[in-house]
Coordinates of C-alpha atoms and ligand atoms in Angstrom, one line a residue:
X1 CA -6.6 -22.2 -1.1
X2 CA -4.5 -19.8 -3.5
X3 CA -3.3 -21.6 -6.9
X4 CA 0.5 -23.1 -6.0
X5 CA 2.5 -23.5 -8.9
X6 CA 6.0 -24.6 -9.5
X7 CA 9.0 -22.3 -11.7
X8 CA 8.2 -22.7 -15.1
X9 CA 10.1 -21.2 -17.7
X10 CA 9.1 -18.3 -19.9
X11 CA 7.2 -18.8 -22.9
X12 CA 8.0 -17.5 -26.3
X13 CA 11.7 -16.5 -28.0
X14 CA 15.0 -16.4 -25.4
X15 CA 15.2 -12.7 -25.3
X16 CA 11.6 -12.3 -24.8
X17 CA 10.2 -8.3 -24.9
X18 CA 7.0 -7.4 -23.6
X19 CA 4.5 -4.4 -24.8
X20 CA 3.5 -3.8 -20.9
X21 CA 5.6 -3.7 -18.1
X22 CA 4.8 -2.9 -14.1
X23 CA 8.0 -2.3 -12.0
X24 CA 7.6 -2.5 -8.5
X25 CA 10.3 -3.3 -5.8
X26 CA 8.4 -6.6 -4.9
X27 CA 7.4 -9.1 -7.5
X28 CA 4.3 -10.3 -7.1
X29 CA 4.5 -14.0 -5.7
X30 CA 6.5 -15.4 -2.7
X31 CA 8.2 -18.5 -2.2
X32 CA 7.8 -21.6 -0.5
X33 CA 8.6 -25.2 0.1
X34 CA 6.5 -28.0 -1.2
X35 CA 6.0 -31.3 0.6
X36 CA 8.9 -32.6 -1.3
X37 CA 11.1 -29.9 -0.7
X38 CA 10.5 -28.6 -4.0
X39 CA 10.4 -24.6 -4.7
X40 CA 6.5 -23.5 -5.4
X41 CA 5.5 -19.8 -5.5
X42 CA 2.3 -18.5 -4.3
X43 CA 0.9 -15.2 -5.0
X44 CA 1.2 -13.0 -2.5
X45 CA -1.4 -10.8 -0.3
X46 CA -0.8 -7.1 -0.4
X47 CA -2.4 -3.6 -1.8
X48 CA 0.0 -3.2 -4.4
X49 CA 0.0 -6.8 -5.6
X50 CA -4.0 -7.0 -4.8
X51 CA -4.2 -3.8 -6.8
X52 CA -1.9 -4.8 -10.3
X53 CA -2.7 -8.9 -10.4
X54 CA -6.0 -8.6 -12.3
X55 CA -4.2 -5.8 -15.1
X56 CA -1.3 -8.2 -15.4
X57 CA -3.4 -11.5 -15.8
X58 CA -5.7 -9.7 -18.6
X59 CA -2.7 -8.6 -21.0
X60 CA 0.6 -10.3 -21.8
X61 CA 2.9 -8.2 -19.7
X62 CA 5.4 -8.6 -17.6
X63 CA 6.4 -7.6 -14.0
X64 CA 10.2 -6.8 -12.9
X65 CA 10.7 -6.9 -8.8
X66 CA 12.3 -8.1 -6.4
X67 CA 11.6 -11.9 -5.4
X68 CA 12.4 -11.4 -1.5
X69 CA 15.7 -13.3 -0.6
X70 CA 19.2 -11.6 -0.8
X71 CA 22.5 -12.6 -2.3
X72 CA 20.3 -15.1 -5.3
X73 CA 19.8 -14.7 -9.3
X74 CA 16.8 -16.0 -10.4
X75 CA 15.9 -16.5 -14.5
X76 CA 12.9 -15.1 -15.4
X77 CA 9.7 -17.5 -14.9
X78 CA 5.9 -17.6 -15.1
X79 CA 3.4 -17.9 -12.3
X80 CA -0.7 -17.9 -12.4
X81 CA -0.4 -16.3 -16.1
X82 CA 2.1 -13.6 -14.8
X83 CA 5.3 -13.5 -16.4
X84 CA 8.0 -12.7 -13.8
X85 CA 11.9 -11.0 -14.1
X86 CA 13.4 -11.0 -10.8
X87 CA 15.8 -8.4 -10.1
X88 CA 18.4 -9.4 -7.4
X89 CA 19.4 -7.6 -4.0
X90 CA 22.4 -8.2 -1.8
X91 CA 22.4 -8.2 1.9
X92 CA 23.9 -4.5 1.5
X93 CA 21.2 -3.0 -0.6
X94 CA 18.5 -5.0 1.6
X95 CA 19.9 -2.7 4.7
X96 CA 20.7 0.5 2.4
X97 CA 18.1 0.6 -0.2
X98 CA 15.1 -1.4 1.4
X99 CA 15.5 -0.6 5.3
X100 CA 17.5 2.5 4.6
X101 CA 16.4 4.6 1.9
X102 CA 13.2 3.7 1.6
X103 CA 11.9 2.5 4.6
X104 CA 13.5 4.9 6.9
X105 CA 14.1 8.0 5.0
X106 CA 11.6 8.5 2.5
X107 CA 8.9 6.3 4.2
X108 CA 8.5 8.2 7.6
X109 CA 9.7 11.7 5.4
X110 CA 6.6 11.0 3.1
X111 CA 4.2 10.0 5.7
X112 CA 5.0 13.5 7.3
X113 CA 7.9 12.6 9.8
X114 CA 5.5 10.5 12.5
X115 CA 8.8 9.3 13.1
X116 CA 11.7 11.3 12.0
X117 CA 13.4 10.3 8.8
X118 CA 17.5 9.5 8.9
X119 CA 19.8 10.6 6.0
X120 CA 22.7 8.8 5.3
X121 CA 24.7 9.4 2.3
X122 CA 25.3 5.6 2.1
X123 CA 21.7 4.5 2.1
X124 CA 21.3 7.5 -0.9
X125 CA 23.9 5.9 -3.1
X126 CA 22.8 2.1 -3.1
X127 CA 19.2 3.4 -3.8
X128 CA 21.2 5.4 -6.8
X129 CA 22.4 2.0 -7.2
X130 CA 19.8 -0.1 -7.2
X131 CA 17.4 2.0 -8.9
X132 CA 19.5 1.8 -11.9
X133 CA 19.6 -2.1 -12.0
X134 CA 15.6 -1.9 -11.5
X135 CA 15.9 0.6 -15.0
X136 CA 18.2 -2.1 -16.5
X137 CA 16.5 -4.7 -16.1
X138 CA 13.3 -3.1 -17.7
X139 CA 14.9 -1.7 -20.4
X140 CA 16.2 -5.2 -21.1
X141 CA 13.3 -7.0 -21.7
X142 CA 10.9 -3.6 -22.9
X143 CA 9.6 -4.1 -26.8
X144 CA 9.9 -0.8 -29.0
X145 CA 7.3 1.9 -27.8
X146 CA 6.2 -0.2 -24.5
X147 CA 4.7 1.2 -21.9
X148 CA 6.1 0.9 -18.5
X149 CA 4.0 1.7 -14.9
X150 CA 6.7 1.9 -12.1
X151 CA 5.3 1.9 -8.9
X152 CA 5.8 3.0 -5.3
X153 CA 8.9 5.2 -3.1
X154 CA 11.2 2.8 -3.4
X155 CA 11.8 3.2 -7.5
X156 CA 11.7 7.0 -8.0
X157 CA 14.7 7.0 -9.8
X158 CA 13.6 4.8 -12.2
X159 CA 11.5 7.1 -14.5
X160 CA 14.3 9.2 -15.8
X161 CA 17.1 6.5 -16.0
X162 CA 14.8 4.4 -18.0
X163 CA 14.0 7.6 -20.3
X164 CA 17.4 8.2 -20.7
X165 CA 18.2 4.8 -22.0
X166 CA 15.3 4.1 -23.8
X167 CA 13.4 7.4 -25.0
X168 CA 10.9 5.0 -27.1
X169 CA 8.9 4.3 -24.1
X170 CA 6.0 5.5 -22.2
X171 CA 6.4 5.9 -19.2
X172 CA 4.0 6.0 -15.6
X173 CA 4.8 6.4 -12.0
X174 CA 2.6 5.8 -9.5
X175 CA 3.3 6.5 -5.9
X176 CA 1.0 4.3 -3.5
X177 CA 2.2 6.4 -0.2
X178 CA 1.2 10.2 0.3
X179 CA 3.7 12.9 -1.2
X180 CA 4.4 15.5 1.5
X181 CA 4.0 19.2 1.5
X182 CA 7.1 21.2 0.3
X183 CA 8.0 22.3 4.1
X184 CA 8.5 18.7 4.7
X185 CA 9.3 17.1 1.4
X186 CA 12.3 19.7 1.3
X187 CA 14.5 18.6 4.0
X188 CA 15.3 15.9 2.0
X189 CA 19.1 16.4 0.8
X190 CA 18.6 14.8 -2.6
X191 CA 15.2 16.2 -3.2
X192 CA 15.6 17.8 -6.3
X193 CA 17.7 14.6 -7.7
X194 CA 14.3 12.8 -6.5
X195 CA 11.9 15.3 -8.1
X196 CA 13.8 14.7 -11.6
X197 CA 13.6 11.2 -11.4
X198 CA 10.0 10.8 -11.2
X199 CA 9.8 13.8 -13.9
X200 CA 11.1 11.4 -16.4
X201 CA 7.8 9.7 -16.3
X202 CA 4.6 11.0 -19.0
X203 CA 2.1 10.8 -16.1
X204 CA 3.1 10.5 -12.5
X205 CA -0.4 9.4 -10.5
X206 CA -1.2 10.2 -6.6
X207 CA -3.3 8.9 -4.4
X208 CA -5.0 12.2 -3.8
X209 CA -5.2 15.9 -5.2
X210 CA -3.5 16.8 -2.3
X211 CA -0.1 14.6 -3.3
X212 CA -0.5 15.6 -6.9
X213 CA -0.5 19.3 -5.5
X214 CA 2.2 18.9 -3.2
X215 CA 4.2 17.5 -5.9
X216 CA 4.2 20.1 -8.3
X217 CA 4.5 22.4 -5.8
X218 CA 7.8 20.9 -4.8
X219 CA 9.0 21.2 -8.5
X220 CA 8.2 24.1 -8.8
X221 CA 10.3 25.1 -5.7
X222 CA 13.6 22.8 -6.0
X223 CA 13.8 22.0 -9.8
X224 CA 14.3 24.3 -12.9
X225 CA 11.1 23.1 -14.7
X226 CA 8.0 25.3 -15.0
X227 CA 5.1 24.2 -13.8
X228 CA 1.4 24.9 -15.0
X229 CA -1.4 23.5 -14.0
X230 CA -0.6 20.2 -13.7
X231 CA 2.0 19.9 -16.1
X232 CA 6.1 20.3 -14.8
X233 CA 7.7 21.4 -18.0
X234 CA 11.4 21.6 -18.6
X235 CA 13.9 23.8 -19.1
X236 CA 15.4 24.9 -22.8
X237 CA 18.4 23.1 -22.4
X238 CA 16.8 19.9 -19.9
X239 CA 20.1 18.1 -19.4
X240 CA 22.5 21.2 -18.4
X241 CA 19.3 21.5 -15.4
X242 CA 19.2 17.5 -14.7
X243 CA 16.2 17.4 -16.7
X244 CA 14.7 14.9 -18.7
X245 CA 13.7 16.7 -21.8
X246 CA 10.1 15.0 -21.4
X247 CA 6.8 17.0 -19.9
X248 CA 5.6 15.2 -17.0
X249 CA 1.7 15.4 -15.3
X250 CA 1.0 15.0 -12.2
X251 CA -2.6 13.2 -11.6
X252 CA -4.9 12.1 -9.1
X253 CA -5.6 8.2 -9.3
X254 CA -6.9 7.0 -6.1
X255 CA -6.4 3.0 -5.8
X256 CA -8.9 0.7 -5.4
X257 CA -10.0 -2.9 -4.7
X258 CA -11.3 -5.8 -6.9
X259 CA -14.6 -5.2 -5.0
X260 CA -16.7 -8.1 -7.4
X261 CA -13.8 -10.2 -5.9
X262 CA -14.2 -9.3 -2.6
X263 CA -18.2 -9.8 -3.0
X264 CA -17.9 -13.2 -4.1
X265 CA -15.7 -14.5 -1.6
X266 CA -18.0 -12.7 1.1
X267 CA -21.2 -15.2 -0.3
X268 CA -18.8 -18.2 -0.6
X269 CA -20.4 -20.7 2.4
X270 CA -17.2 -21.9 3.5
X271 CA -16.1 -18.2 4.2
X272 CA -20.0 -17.1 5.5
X273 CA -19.5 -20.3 8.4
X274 CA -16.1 -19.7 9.1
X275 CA -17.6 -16.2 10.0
X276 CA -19.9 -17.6 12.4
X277 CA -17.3 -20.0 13.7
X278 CA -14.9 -16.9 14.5
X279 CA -17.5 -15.0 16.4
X280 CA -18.5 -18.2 18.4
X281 CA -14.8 -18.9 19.4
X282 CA -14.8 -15.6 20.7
X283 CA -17.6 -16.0 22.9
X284 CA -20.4 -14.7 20.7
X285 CA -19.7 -11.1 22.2
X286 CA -22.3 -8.7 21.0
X287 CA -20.1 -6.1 19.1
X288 CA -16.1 -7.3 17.6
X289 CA -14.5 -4.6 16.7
X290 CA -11.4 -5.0 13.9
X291 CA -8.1 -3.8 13.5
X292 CA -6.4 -4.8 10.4
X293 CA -2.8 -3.6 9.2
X294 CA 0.6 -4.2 9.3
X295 CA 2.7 -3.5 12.2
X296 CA 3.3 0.4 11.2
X297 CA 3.8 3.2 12.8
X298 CA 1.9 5.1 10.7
X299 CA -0.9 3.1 11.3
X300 CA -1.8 4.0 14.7
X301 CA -2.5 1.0 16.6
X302 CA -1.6 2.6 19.6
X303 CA -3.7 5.6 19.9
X304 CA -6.3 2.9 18.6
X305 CA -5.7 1.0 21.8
X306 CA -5.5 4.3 23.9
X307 CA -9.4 4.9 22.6
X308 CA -10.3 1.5 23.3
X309 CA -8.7 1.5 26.8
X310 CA -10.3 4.2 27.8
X311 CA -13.6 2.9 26.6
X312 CA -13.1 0.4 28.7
X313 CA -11.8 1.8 31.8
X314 CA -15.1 4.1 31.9
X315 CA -17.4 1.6 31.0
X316 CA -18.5 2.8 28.0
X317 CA -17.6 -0.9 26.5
X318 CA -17.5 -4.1 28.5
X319 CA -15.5 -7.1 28.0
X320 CA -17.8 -9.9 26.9
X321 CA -20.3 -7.8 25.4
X322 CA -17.5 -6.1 23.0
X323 CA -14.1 -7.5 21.8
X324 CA -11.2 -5.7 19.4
X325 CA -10.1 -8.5 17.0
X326 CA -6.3 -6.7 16.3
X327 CA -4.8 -8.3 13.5
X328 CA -0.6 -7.2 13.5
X329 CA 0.9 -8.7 10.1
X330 CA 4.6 -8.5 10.6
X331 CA 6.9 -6.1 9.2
X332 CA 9.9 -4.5 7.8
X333 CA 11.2 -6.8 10.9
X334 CA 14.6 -5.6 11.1
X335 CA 14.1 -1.7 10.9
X336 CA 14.1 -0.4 14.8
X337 CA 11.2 1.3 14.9
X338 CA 9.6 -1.6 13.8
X339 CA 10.4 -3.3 16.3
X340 CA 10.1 -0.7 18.8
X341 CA 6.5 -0.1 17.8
X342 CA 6.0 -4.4 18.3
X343 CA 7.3 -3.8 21.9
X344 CA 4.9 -1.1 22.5
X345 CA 1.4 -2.3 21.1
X346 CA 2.3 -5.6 22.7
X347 CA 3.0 -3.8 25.9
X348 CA -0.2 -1.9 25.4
X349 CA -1.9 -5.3 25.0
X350 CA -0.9 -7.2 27.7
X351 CA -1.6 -4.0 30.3
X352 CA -5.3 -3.6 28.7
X353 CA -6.0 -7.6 28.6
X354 CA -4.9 -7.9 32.1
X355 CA -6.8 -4.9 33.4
X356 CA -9.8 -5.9 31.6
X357 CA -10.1 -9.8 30.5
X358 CA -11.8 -12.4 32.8
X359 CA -11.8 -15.8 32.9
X360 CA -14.2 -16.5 29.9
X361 CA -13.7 -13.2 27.9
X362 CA -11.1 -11.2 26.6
X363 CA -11.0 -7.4 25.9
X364 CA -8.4 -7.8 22.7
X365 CA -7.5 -10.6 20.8
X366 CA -3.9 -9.6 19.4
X367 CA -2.9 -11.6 16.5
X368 CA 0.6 -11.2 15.2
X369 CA 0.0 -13.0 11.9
X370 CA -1.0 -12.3 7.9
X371 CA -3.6 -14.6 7.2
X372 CA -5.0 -15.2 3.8
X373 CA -7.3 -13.3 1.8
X374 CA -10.4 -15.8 2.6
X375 CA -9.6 -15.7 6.2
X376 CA -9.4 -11.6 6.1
X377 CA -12.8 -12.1 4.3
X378 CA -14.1 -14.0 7.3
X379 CA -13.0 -11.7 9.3
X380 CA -13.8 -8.1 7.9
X381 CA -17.8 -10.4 8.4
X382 CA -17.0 -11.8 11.5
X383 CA -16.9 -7.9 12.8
X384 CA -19.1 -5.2 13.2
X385 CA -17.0 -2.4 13.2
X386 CA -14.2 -1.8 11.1
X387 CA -11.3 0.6 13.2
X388 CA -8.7 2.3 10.6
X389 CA -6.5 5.0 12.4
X390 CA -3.9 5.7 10.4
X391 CA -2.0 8.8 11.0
X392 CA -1.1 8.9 7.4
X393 CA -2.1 6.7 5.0
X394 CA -1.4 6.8 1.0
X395 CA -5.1 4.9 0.4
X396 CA -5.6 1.8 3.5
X397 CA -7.2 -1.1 1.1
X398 CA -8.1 -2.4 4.1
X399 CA -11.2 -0.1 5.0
X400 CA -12.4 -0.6 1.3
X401 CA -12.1 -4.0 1.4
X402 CA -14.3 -4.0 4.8
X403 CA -16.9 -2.1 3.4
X404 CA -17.2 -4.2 0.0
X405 CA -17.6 -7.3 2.1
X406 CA -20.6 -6.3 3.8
X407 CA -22.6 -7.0 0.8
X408 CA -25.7 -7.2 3.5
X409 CA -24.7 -3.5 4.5
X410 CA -24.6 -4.5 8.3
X411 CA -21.6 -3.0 9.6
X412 CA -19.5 0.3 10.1
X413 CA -16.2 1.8 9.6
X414 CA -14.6 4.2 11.5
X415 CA -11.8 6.1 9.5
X416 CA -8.7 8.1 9.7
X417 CA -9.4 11.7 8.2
X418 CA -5.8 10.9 7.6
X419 CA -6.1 8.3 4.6
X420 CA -6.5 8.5 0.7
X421 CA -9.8 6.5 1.1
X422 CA -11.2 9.6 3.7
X423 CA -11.6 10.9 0.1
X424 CA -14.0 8.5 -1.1
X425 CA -15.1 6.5 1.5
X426 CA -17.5 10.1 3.4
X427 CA -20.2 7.7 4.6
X428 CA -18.1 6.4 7.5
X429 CA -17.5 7.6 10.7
X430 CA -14.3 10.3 9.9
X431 CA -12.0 10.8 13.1
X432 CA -8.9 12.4 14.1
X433 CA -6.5 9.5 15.7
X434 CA -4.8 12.3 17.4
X435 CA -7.9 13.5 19.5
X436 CA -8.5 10.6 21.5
X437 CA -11.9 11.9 23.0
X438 CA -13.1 12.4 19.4
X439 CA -12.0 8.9 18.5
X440 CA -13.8 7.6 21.4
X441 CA -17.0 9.5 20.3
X442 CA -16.4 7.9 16.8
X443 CA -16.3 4.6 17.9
X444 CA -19.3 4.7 20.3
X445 CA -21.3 6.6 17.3
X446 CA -20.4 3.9 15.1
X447 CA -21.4 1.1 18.1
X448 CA -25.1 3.2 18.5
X449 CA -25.8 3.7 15.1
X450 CA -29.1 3.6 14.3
X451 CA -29.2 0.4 11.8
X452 CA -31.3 2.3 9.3
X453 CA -28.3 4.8 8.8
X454 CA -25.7 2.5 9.1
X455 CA -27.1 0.5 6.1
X456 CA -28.0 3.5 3.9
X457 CA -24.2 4.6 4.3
X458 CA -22.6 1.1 4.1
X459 CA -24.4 0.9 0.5
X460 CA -23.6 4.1 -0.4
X461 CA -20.0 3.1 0.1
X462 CA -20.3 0.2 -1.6
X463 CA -21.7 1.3 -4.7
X464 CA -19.0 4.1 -4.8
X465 CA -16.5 1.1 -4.6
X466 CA -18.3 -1.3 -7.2
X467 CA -18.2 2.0 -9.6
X468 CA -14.6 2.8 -8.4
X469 CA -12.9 -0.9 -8.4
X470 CA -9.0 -1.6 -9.3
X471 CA -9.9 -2.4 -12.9
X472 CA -11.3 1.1 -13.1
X473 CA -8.3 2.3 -11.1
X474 CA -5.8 0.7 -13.8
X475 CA -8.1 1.8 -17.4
X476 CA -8.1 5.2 -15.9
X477 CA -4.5 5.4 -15.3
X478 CA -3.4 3.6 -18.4
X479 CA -6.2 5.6 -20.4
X480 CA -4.0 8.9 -19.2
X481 CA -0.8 7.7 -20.2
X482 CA -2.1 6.8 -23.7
X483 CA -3.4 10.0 -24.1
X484 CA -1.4 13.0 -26.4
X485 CA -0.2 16.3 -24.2
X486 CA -3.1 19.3 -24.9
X487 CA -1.6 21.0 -28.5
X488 CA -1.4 25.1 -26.7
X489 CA 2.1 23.4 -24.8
X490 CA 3.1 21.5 -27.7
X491 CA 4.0 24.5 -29.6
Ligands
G6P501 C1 3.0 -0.4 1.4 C2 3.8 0.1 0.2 C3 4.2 -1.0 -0.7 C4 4.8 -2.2 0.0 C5 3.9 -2.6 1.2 C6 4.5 -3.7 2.0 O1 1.7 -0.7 1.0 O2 3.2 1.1 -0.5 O3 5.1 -0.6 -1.7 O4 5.1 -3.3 -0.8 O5 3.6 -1.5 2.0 O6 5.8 -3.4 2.5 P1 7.1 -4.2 2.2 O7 8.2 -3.3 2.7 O8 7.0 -5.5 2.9 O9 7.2 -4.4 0.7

């Protein structure tokens, strides 16, 4: 079970200030009710929160997000070590800054328009908004010369509004999502507005070279900085431009997993049987197949399922002998194409279950839950073959955390071309989600794989993630921060 703790208050002075500080839209624990009624907090499951938990525990920082209900001001508190400022929202800025901005303009504009992106000048002005209570809130409770990592879409005004009031800090952005090309990036109407925000931060980190490229590429384009290599430098006069007066880098940091984390819980015997238990209940099928990821679009469950179909339909796969485990964790519920996309896999579901299932077997089990991360663990062991189809994909945790579970290197992964971990993760099966055939192909290589060569690349993915973990992810992030700008642009 994860640690439950009650509110506690924060330690130290009244006006406490901190020396490290992550900002993300989401603080890092959710709420629930005890058996008493009384308020508890648990951690909750995530990437980003999966990713920054282990940094936050090991220094005495503090974390400013959002706790998760509207129209509610909560005093700062401690959880698990962590210590915690919430920043409020109101029912307005959850529909125009958290369903509006980001997740329906920049988030399908950034994940290169898979669905097409709506701009509303409404939506752009309570992001305006809320960004700058974000930047308060953090420049409240910042100690002189902190450093301050702000993270993800849905802050990338924060950078230069916390600059501007508070030029003592350093500052880091890092954007979890992919950065589009300039052809894309540039139909947003407030582009360069967004460019300059995230400028204001020392060292802005992508999940790929790609993103870091396509970055400065766009500021070189839409803003009045110059750009070389990968340094965006401003203007003489910044502010008459809309500069900060700061130099900003743009860096590849591609996220990672607390693999020694994921290891252990994979040897834990509880997890190891309930492994066994999950693959009797579904009828001991030969090969389960795994789908793991939030209800996205971006995630392509559905040409997943088109694959898998058709697998079926020919014969290729059987019911009985192969099953797709299809784990759906809710989301973003009350943005439409959310819940378009729900009506649509589940449609997709129910056509290929009746088609295909008989009276003892099913072809996919569709489960519309998050679970937690010992049951995912139990899972990712449960299954022999790991399906990730994202048609974009900042990084998908997800596959690494698969692959770092199969400490016996049994197992395969097939994987979107279209992901950050593509990059690192070149042992697995690589397929386009758009070609279908070719995703087919993937799938029945992965099924045929001589064991031999499935265990010589499952370790050689492993070891690339034990080398690569989250703690490494952090030091090397933090490392560049620290470090001084080279002396020839200095002078
Ligand atoms: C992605 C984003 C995160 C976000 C998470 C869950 O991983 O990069 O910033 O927190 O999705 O989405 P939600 O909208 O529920 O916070």
């Amino acid at each position: 079970m994860q640690e439950e703790q009650g509110i506690e208050p924060p330690s130290g002075s009244e006006n406490p200030s901190y020396d490290f500080i992550v900002v993300a839209n989401r603080l890092p624990v959710h709420r629930f009710e005890g058996e008493n009624g009384e308020l508890l907090w648990r951690r909750s499951p995530g990437g980003l929160v999966t990713a920054i938990a282990p940094v936050m525990q090991a220094s005495d920082g503090a974390w400013v997000g959002w706790h998760g209900a509207t129209n509610e001001v909560l005093e700062p508190f401690e959880n698990e070590r962590i210590h915690l400022v919430p920043v409020p929202l109101d029912d307005e800025d959850l529909e125009m800054y958290y369903e509006g901005f980001s997740n329906s303009t920049i988030w399908p504009l950034y994940h290169d328009v898979i669905v097409p992106p709506e701009f509303h000048r409404t939506w752009w002005d309570n992001y305006k908004k809320v960004n700058k209570r974000f930047a308060d809130a953090t420049a409240a409770v910042a100690s002189e010369g902190a450093t301050v990592w702000v993270q993800d879409y849905q802050l990338q005004l924060v950078p230069k509004l916390l600059r501007e009031a508070r030029p003592d800090l350093r500052i880091g952005f890092f954007n979890h999502i992919p950065f589009p090309s300039p052809g894309i990036f540039s139909q947003l109407p407030w582009r360069k507005q967004i460019l300059e925000g995230l400028a204001g931060a020392d060292v802005v980190g992508f999940q790929r070279t790609a993103d870091a490229s396509n970055f400065l590429r766009s500021m070189r384009r839409y803003t009045d900085r110059t750009v070389k290599g990968s340094l965006a430098i401003p203007p003489a006069s910044p502010e008459a431009s809309g500069s900060s007066p700061n130099i900003c880098r743009a860096e590849a940091h591609p996220i990672s997993i607390d693999t020694q984390y994921v290891a252990d819980l994979a040897h834990d015997p509880e997890i190891v049987a309930r492994a066994k238990q999950i693959r009797q209940e579904l009828g001991n099928p030969k090969t389960i197949l795994l789908g793991v990821d939030r209800l996205d679009y971006t995630k392509g469950i559905r040409h997943r399922l088109k694959a898998y179909g058709e697998l079926l339909a020919e014969g290729s796969v059987t019911v009985g002998e192969a099953c797709l485990v299809q784990v759906a964790s809710p989301s973003r519920e009350n943005v439409e194409r959310y819940q378009q996309l729900k009506d649509q896999v589940e449609l997709m579901v129910g056509n290929l279950n009746g088609e295909h299932d008989t009276m003892e077997h099913t072809a996919i089990r569709y489960l519309h839950h998050s679970y937690p991360m010992r049951e995912m663990i139990a899972l990712y062991l449960a299954a022999d073959i790991m399906l990730v189809t994202s048609l974009r994909d900042g990084m998908n945790l997800v596959a690494k955390e698969f692959v770092a579970a199969h400490t016996d290197d049994t197992g395969m992964l097939v994987l979107s071309e279209f992901t950050g971990a593509a990059d690192q993760l070149t042992q697995s099966v690589l397929v386009n989600p758009h070609d279908i055939d070719g995703m087919k192909s993937g799938i029945l290589r992965a099924l045929r794989m001589d064991p031999q060569d499935a265990s010589r690349r499952m370790r050689r993915m492993r070891r690339h993630l034990r080398e690569h973990d989250v703690a490494n992810w952090s030091q090397t992030f933090l490392a560049s921060l620290g470090q001084p700008l080279p002396v020839d642009v200095l002078v």
